[in-house]
Coordinates of C-alpha atoms in Angstrom, one line a residue:
X1251 CA 103.8 155.2 29.7
X1252 CA 102.1 153.2 32.4
X1253 CA 102.1 149.7 30.8
X1254 CA 103.1 146.3 32.2
X1255 CA 105.2 144.9 29.3
X1256 CA 105.9 141.4 30.5
X1257 CA 104.0 138.6 32.2
X1258 CA 104.8 135.3 33.8
X1259 CA 103.2 132.0 32.8
X1260 CA 99.4 131.8 31.9
X1261 CA 97.3 132.4 35.1
X1262 CA 93.8 131.5 33.8
X1263 CA 92.7 127.9 33.2
X1264 CA 89.8 127.7 30.8
X1265 CA 89.7 123.9 30.9
X1266 CA 91.9 121.2 32.3
X1267 CA 91.2 117.5 32.1
X1268 CA 93.6 115.2 34.0
X1269 CA 95.6 112.9 31.6
X1270 CA 94.0 114.6 28.5
X1271 CA 95.1 118.3 28.4
X1272 CA 94.0 121.8 29.0
X1273 CA 93.7 125.4 27.6
X1274 CA 95.2 128.3 29.4
X1275 CA 95.3 132.1 28.9
X1276 CA 96.7 135.3 30.3
X1277 CA 94.1 137.4 32.2
X1278 CA 93.9 141.2 31.8
X1279 CA 94.3 141.4 35.6
X1280 CA 97.8 139.9 35.3
X1281 CA 98.7 141.3 31.9
X1282 CA 96.4 144.4 31.3
X1283 CA 98.4 145.4 28.2
X1284 CA 96.6 142.6 26.3
X1285 CA 93.2 144.3 26.6
X1286 CA 94.7 147.8 26.3
X1287 CA 96.4 147.0 23.0
X1288 CA 93.8 144.5 21.7
X1289 CA 96.0 141.5 21.5
X1290 CA 95.6 138.0 23.0
X1291 CA 97.4 134.8 23.8
X1292 CA 96.3 131.2 24.6
X1293 CA 98.2 128.0 25.3
X1294 CA 96.8 124.5 24.2
X1295 CA 98.3 121.4 25.8
X1296 CA 97.1 117.9 24.7
X1297 CA 98.3 114.5 25.8
X1298 CA 98.2 111.4 23.7
X1299 CA 94.8 111.0 22.0
X1300 CA 93.7 114.4 23.4
X1301 CA 91.2 116.2 21.2
X1302 CA 90.1 119.8 21.3
X1303 CA 86.5 119.8 20.0
X1304 CA 85.4 121.8 16.9
X1305 CA 85.0 125.5 17.6
X1306 CA 85.5 128.9 16.1
X1307 CA 86.7 132.2 17.6
X1308 CA 86.1 135.9 17.3
X1309 CA 89.6 136.9 16.2
X1310 CA 92.5 135.9 14.0
X1311 CA 95.7 134.4 15.3
X1312 CA 98.8 132.3 14.5
X1313 CA 99.3 129.0 16.2
X1314 CA 102.9 127.8 16.7
X1315 CA 103.8 124.3 17.7
X1316 CA 106.3 124.6 20.6
X1317 CA 106.4 120.8 21.3
X1318 CA 105.1 117.6 19.8
X1319 CA 102.9 117.1 16.7
X1320 CA 99.2 117.0 15.9
X1321 CA 96.4 116.8 13.3
X1322 CA 94.4 120.0 12.8
X1323 CA 91.1 120.4 10.9
X1324 CA 90.1 123.7 9.4
X1325 CA 86.8 124.8 7.8
X1326 CA 86.9 128.3 6.4
X1327 CA 84.0 130.6 6.8
X1328 CA 84.2 131.4 3.1
X1329 CA 83.8 127.7 2.1
X1330 CA 81.9 125.5 4.5
X1331 CA 81.9 122.6 2.0
X1332 CA 85.5 121.7 2.5
X1333 CA 87.6 120.6 5.5
X1334 CA 91.3 121.1 5.3
X1335 CA 93.1 118.5 7.4
X1336 CA 96.8 119.2 8.2
X1337 CA 99.5 117.4 10.1
X1338 CA 101.7 119.9 12.0
X1339 CA 104.9 119.5 14.0
X1340 CA 107.3 121.4 16.2
X1341 CA 108.3 124.7 14.6
X1342 CA 105.2 124.9 12.4
X1343 CA 103.3 128.2 12.2
X1344 CA 99.6 128.0 11.2
X1345 CA 97.4 131.1 10.7
X1346 CA 93.7 130.8 11.7
X1347 CA 91.3 133.4 10.5
X1348 CA 88.4 134.8 12.5
X1349 CA 85.3 132.5 12.2
X1350 CA 87.3 129.5 11.0
X1351 CA 86.1 126.3 12.6
X1352 CA 89.0 124.2 13.8
X1353 CA 89.8 121.1 15.8
X1354 CA 93.1 119.7 17.2
X1355 CA 94.1 116.1 17.9
X1356 CA 97.3 114.7 19.3
X1357 CA 97.9 111.4 17.7
X1358 CA 101.6 111.3 18.7
X1359 CA 103.2 109.7 21.8
X1360 CA 104.5 112.9 23.3
X1361 CA 102.8 116.0 24.8
X1362 CA 101.6 118.6 22.4
X1363 CA 102.0 122.3 23.2
X1364 CA 100.7 125.1 20.9
X1365 CA 100.9 128.8 21.6
X1366 CA 98.3 131.1 19.9
X1367 CA 99.1 134.8 19.5
X1368 CA 97.0 137.3 17.6
X1369 CA 94.9 140.4 17.5
X1370 CA 91.7 140.9 19.5
X1371 CA 90.3 144.2 18.2
X1372 CA 86.9 142.7 17.5
X1373 CA 86.8 140.4 20.6
X1374 CA 83.8 140.2 22.9
X1375 CA 86.3 140.2 25.8
X1376 CA 89.2 142.6 25.1
X1377 CA 92.6 140.8 25.4
X1378 CA 91.1 137.3 25.3
X1379 CA 90.1 134.9 22.5
X1380 CA 86.5 134.0 22.8
X1381 CA 85.5 130.6 21.5
X1382 CA 82.2 129.2 20.3
X1383 CA 82.1 125.3 20.5
X1384 CA 79.9 123.4 18.1
X1385 CA 79.6 120.5 20.5
X1386 CA 80.1 119.5 24.2
X1387 CA 78.3 120.7 27.4
X1388 CA 79.4 124.2 26.4
X1389 CA 78.3 123.8 22.8
X1390 CA 75.9 126.1 20.9
X1391 CA 73.3 123.3 20.4
X1392 CA 72.4 123.5 24.1
X1393 CA 71.0 126.9 23.6
X1394 CA 68.2 125.8 21.3
X1395 CA 65.1 123.9 22.1
X1396 CA 64.7 120.3 21.0
X1397 CA 61.8 121.4 18.7
X1398 CA 64.0 123.9 16.9
X1399 CA 66.9 121.4 16.5
X1400 CA 64.5 118.8 15.2
X1401 CA 63.2 121.2 12.5
X1402 CA 66.6 122.5 11.6
X1403 CA 68.3 119.0 11.2
X1404 CA 65.1 117.3 9.9
X1405 CA 65.0 114.9 12.9
X1406 CA 62.3 113.7 15.2
X1407 CA 62.1 115.4 18.6
X1408 CA 63.2 112.1 20.2
X1409 CA 66.3 112.1 18.0
X1410 CA 67.1 115.8 18.7
X1411 CA 66.6 115.2 22.4
X1412 CA 69.2 112.4 22.3
X1413 CA 71.6 114.5 20.3
X1414 CA 71.6 117.3 22.9
X1415 CA 71.6 114.9 25.8
X1416 CA 74.7 113.1 24.4
X1417 CA 76.6 116.4 24.5
X1418 CA 75.9 117.1 28.1
X1419 CA 78.7 114.8 29.4
X1420 CA 81.4 116.1 27.0
X1421 CA 84.1 118.6 28.0
X1422 CA 85.6 120.9 25.3
X1423 CA 88.7 118.7 25.5
X1424 CA 88.3 114.9 25.5
X1425 CA 90.3 111.7 24.9
X1426 CA 89.3 110.0 21.7
X1427 CA 88.2 106.4 21.9
X1428 CA 90.6 103.9 20.3
X1429 CA 88.1 102.8 17.7
X1430 CA 87.7 106.3 16.2
X1431 CA 90.0 107.1 13.3
X1432 CA 90.9 110.7 12.9
X1433 CA 91.6 111.8 9.3
X1434 CA 95.1 112.0 8.0
X1435 CA 96.7 115.3 7.0
X1436 CA 96.9 116.6 3.4
X1437 CA 100.4 117.5 2.1
X1438 CA 98.8 120.0 -0.3
X1439 CA 97.0 121.8 2.5
X1440 CA 100.1 121.9 4.6
X1441 CA 102.0 123.6 1.7
X1442 CA 99.3 126.2 1.5
X1443 CA 98.7 127.0 5.1
X1444 CA 101.8 126.0 7.1
X1445 CA 105.3 127.4 7.4
X1446 CA 108.0 125.7 9.5
X1447 CA 110.1 128.4 11.2
X1448 CA 112.6 125.8 12.6
X1449 CA 113.4 124.3 9.2
X1450 CA 113.2 127.5 7.0
X1451 CA 116.3 129.2 5.8
X1452 CA 117.0 131.9 8.4
X1453 CA 116.7 135.6 7.5
X1454 CA 119.7 136.1 9.8
X1455 CA 122.2 133.5 11.0
X1456 CA 125.3 134.2 13.0
X1457 CA 127.9 131.6 14.0
X1458 CA 127.9 131.1 17.8
X1459 CA 125.1 133.7 18.0
X1460 CA 121.9 132.1 16.7
X1461 CA 119.3 132.7 14.0
X1462 CA 116.1 134.5 13.2
X1463 CA 113.4 133.1 10.8
X1464 CA 110.2 134.9 9.8
X1465 CA 107.0 134.2 8.0
X1466 CA 104.8 136.9 6.3
X1467 CA 102.3 137.3 3.5
X1468 CA 105.2 136.5 1.1
X1469 CA 105.2 133.0 2.4
X1470 CA 101.5 132.4 3.3
X1471 CA 99.0 134.6 1.4
X1472 CA 96.5 134.1 4.3
X1473 CA 98.6 136.3 6.5
X1474 CA 98.0 139.2 4.2
X1475 CA 94.3 138.8 4.8
X1476 CA 94.5 138.7 8.6
X1477 CA 97.3 141.3 8.9
X1478 CA 99.8 139.3 11.0
X1479 CA 103.3 137.9 10.6
X1480 CA 105.6 136.0 12.9
X1481 CA 109.2 135.4 13.9
X1482 CA 111.1 132.5 15.4
X1483 CA 114.3 133.4 17.2
X1484 CA 117.0 131.1 18.7
X1485 CA 119.9 132.7 20.6
X1486 CA 122.8 130.8 21.9
X1487 CA 124.2 131.4 25.4
X1488 CA 125.3 135.0 25.9
X1489 CA 124.1 136.2 22.4
X1490 CA 122.1 139.3 21.9
X1491 CA 119.3 140.3 19.5
X1492 CA 118.9 143.9 18.7
X1493 CA 118.3 146.7 19.3
X1494 CA 115.6 146.8 16.7
X1495 CA 112.1 148.3 16.5
X1496 CA 109.0 147.9 14.5
X1497 CA 109.0 150.6 11.9
X1498 CA 105.4 150.4 10.6
X1499 CA 103.2 151.1 13.7
X1500 CA 102.8 147.4 14.4
X1501 CA 103.2 145.9 17.9
X1502 CA 105.1 142.8 18.9
X1503 CA 104.0 140.0 21.3
X1504 CA 106.4 137.2 22.1
X1505 CA 106.3 133.9 24.0
X1506 CA 109.4 132.2 25.4
X1507 CA 109.4 128.6 24.1
X1508 CA 112.7 127.5 25.7
X1509 CA 115.5 128.8 27.9
X1510 CA 115.8 132.1 29.6
X1511 CA 117.3 135.6 29.3
X1512 CA 116.8 139.3 29.7
X1513 CA 114.6 141.7 27.8
X1514 CA 115.2 145.5 27.7
X1515 CA 112.8 147.9 26.1
X1516 CA 113.5 151.6 25.7
X1517 CA 110.6 154.1 25.2
X1518 CA 110.2 157.8 24.7
X1519 CA 113.2 160.1 25.5
X1520 CA 115.5 157.2 26.1
X1521 CA 113.6 156.0 29.2
X1522 CA 113.9 152.3 30.0
X1523 CA 110.3 150.9 30.3
X1524 CA 111.3 147.3 30.8
X1525 CA 114.4 145.5 32.0
X1526 CA 113.5 142.0 33.2
X1527 CA 114.4 138.4 33.2
X1528 CA 112.2 136.1 31.2
X1529 CA 112.0 132.3 31.0
X1530 CA 110.0 129.5 29.3
X1531 CA 106.3 130.2 29.4
X1532 CA 106.5 133.9 29.8
X1533 CA 105.1 136.6 27.5
X1534 CA 106.6 140.0 26.7
X1535 CA 105.1 142.9 24.7
X1536 CA 106.9 145.6 22.6
X1537 CA 104.9 148.8 21.8
X1538 CA 105.2 150.3 18.4
X1539 CA 108.5 152.1 17.6
X1540 CA 110.1 151.1 20.9
X1541 CA 113.6 149.6 20.4
X1542 CA 114.2 146.4 22.3
X1543 CA 117.0 143.9 23.1
X1544 CA 116.9 140.2 24.1
X1545 CA 120.0 138.8 25.7
X1546 CA 120.3 135.0 26.2
X1547 CA 121.3 133.5 29.5
X1548 CA 124.1 130.9 29.5
X1549 CA 121.8 128.1 28.4
X1550 CA 120.4 130.1 25.5
X1551 CA 116.8 131.3 24.7
X1552 CA 114.2 130.6 22.1
X1553 CA 111.0 132.6 21.5
X1554 CA 108.1 133.0 19.0
X1555 CA 106.7 136.4 18.2
X1556 CA 103.6 137.7 16.4
X1557 CA 103.6 141.1 14.8
X1558 CA 100.3 143.0 14.0
X1559 CA 101.4 143.5 10.4
X1560 CA 101.5 141.1 7.4
X1561 CA 105.0 142.6 6.6
X1562 CA 108.3 142.3 8.4
X1563 CA 109.4 146.0 8.6
X1564 CA 112.0 146.6 11.3
X1565 CA 114.4 149.4 12.0
X1566 CA 117.8 148.0 12.9
X1567 CA 120.0 149.9 15.3
X1568 CA 122.7 147.2 15.6
X1569 CA 125.1 145.9 13.0
X1570 CA 124.7 144.7 9.4
X1571 CA 123.8 146.2 6.1
X1572 CA 120.2 146.9 7.2
X1573 CA 121.4 149.1 10.1
X1574 CA 120.3 152.7 10.2
X1575 CA 123.8 153.6 11.4
X1576 CA 125.4 152.0 8.4
X1577 CA 123.0 153.9 6.0
X1578 CA 123.7 157.3 7.6
X1579 CA 126.4 159.5 6.1
X1580 CA 129.7 159.8 8.0
X1581 CA 129.3 163.5 8.5
X1582 CA 125.8 163.0 9.9
X1583 CA 127.1 160.4 12.4
X1584 CA 130.0 162.6 13.3
X1585 CA 127.8 165.6 14.1
X1586 CA 125.0 163.5 15.7
X1587 CA 127.1 161.3 17.9
X1588 CA 129.7 164.0 18.7
X1589 CA 132.6 161.8 17.5
X1590 CA 135.9 162.5 15.8
X1591 CA 136.2 161.5 12.1
X1592 CA 138.5 158.6 13.0
X1593 CA 136.1 157.2 15.6
X1594 CA 133.2 157.7 13.2
X1595 CA 135.0 155.7 10.5
X1596 CA 135.8 152.9 13.0
X1597 CA 132.2 152.9 14.2
X1598 CA 130.8 152.5 10.7
X1599 CA 133.3 149.7 9.9
X1600 CA 132.3 147.7 13.0
X1601 CA 128.6 148.2 12.3
X1602 CA 129.1 147.1 8.7
X1603 CA 130.7 143.8 9.8
X1604 CA 128.1 143.1 12.5
X1605 CA 124.5 141.7 12.5
X1606 CA 121.2 142.1 14.2
X1607 CA 122.4 139.1 16.3
X1608 CA 125.6 139.5 18.2
X1609 CA 127.5 136.4 19.5
X1610 CA 128.9 136.5 23.1
X1611 CA 131.8 138.9 23.5
X1612 CA 135.2 137.3 23.5
X1613 CA 136.9 140.5 24.9

């Protein structure tokens, strides 16, 4: 398999405004697997009072707050009469459907960083999210004549000319003037659309090892519609996640939010297809059915992953009650692994007492 399965930090700057923020992506030149497998990633960074203007995109994704907090506005393509305004913070995962109009505002005192991961099967540019801005110099209004805009919005041509002219000086990311009051977030909307992976009860938690939290259609119904789910993983220094694999033909795209470590992926016929060091800001991709391991460096590692399935279906090859080894009959293990009965019994016992996350070895 001739695939590049990991990538360093985003190499393509879509927009960057000094003191306000920027939006960055991974190009298919640096990370061709994105276009090959029809997935995409983008990173939004906003400083205090930074504002990403209203836009919609050609694909569905999940936004994860790596750092800071913000107010987000969403207008569903199925109901343009209502704007959902949501306050989100570090650890929050928020799904955004294709065609949903959204805006993002950092009203906090610290930097905001949101990673967007999702599928791009219907994208105009494979492997990249394509955005359509309602306003700004890059906005869609600039494509229509003053006469058409005047008729559409029931304005005079003088008014429509001013409307378009006022957009010409706007970037797609701006700093909001002090006098403008951005709406407050709705708690009911947050309960409906947002899941905090940092604060949720972990699916797996191991003392001195770390924890794994997940969000799927069981938690947010919208994920069932867009066919995505997500994980948040925290590994303490020296701990290991895996080996595990996606058991439902889905693929797995991850972004390192903090720390560093090692990723090993094994492909067909036991061939190692990736063995590399990763650190904050990097991406790595796991093909369907390929087992992988993440090992934390001394300082630990944290990463956010999106899976192209609304369900969390994994095959576990490490310890715990969900391990395939634990489920297999002793005689099957004895024959398959060419072990003695005593060693097979010991192996199953160790597997049963283990977990998908292993703390550092004390041996």
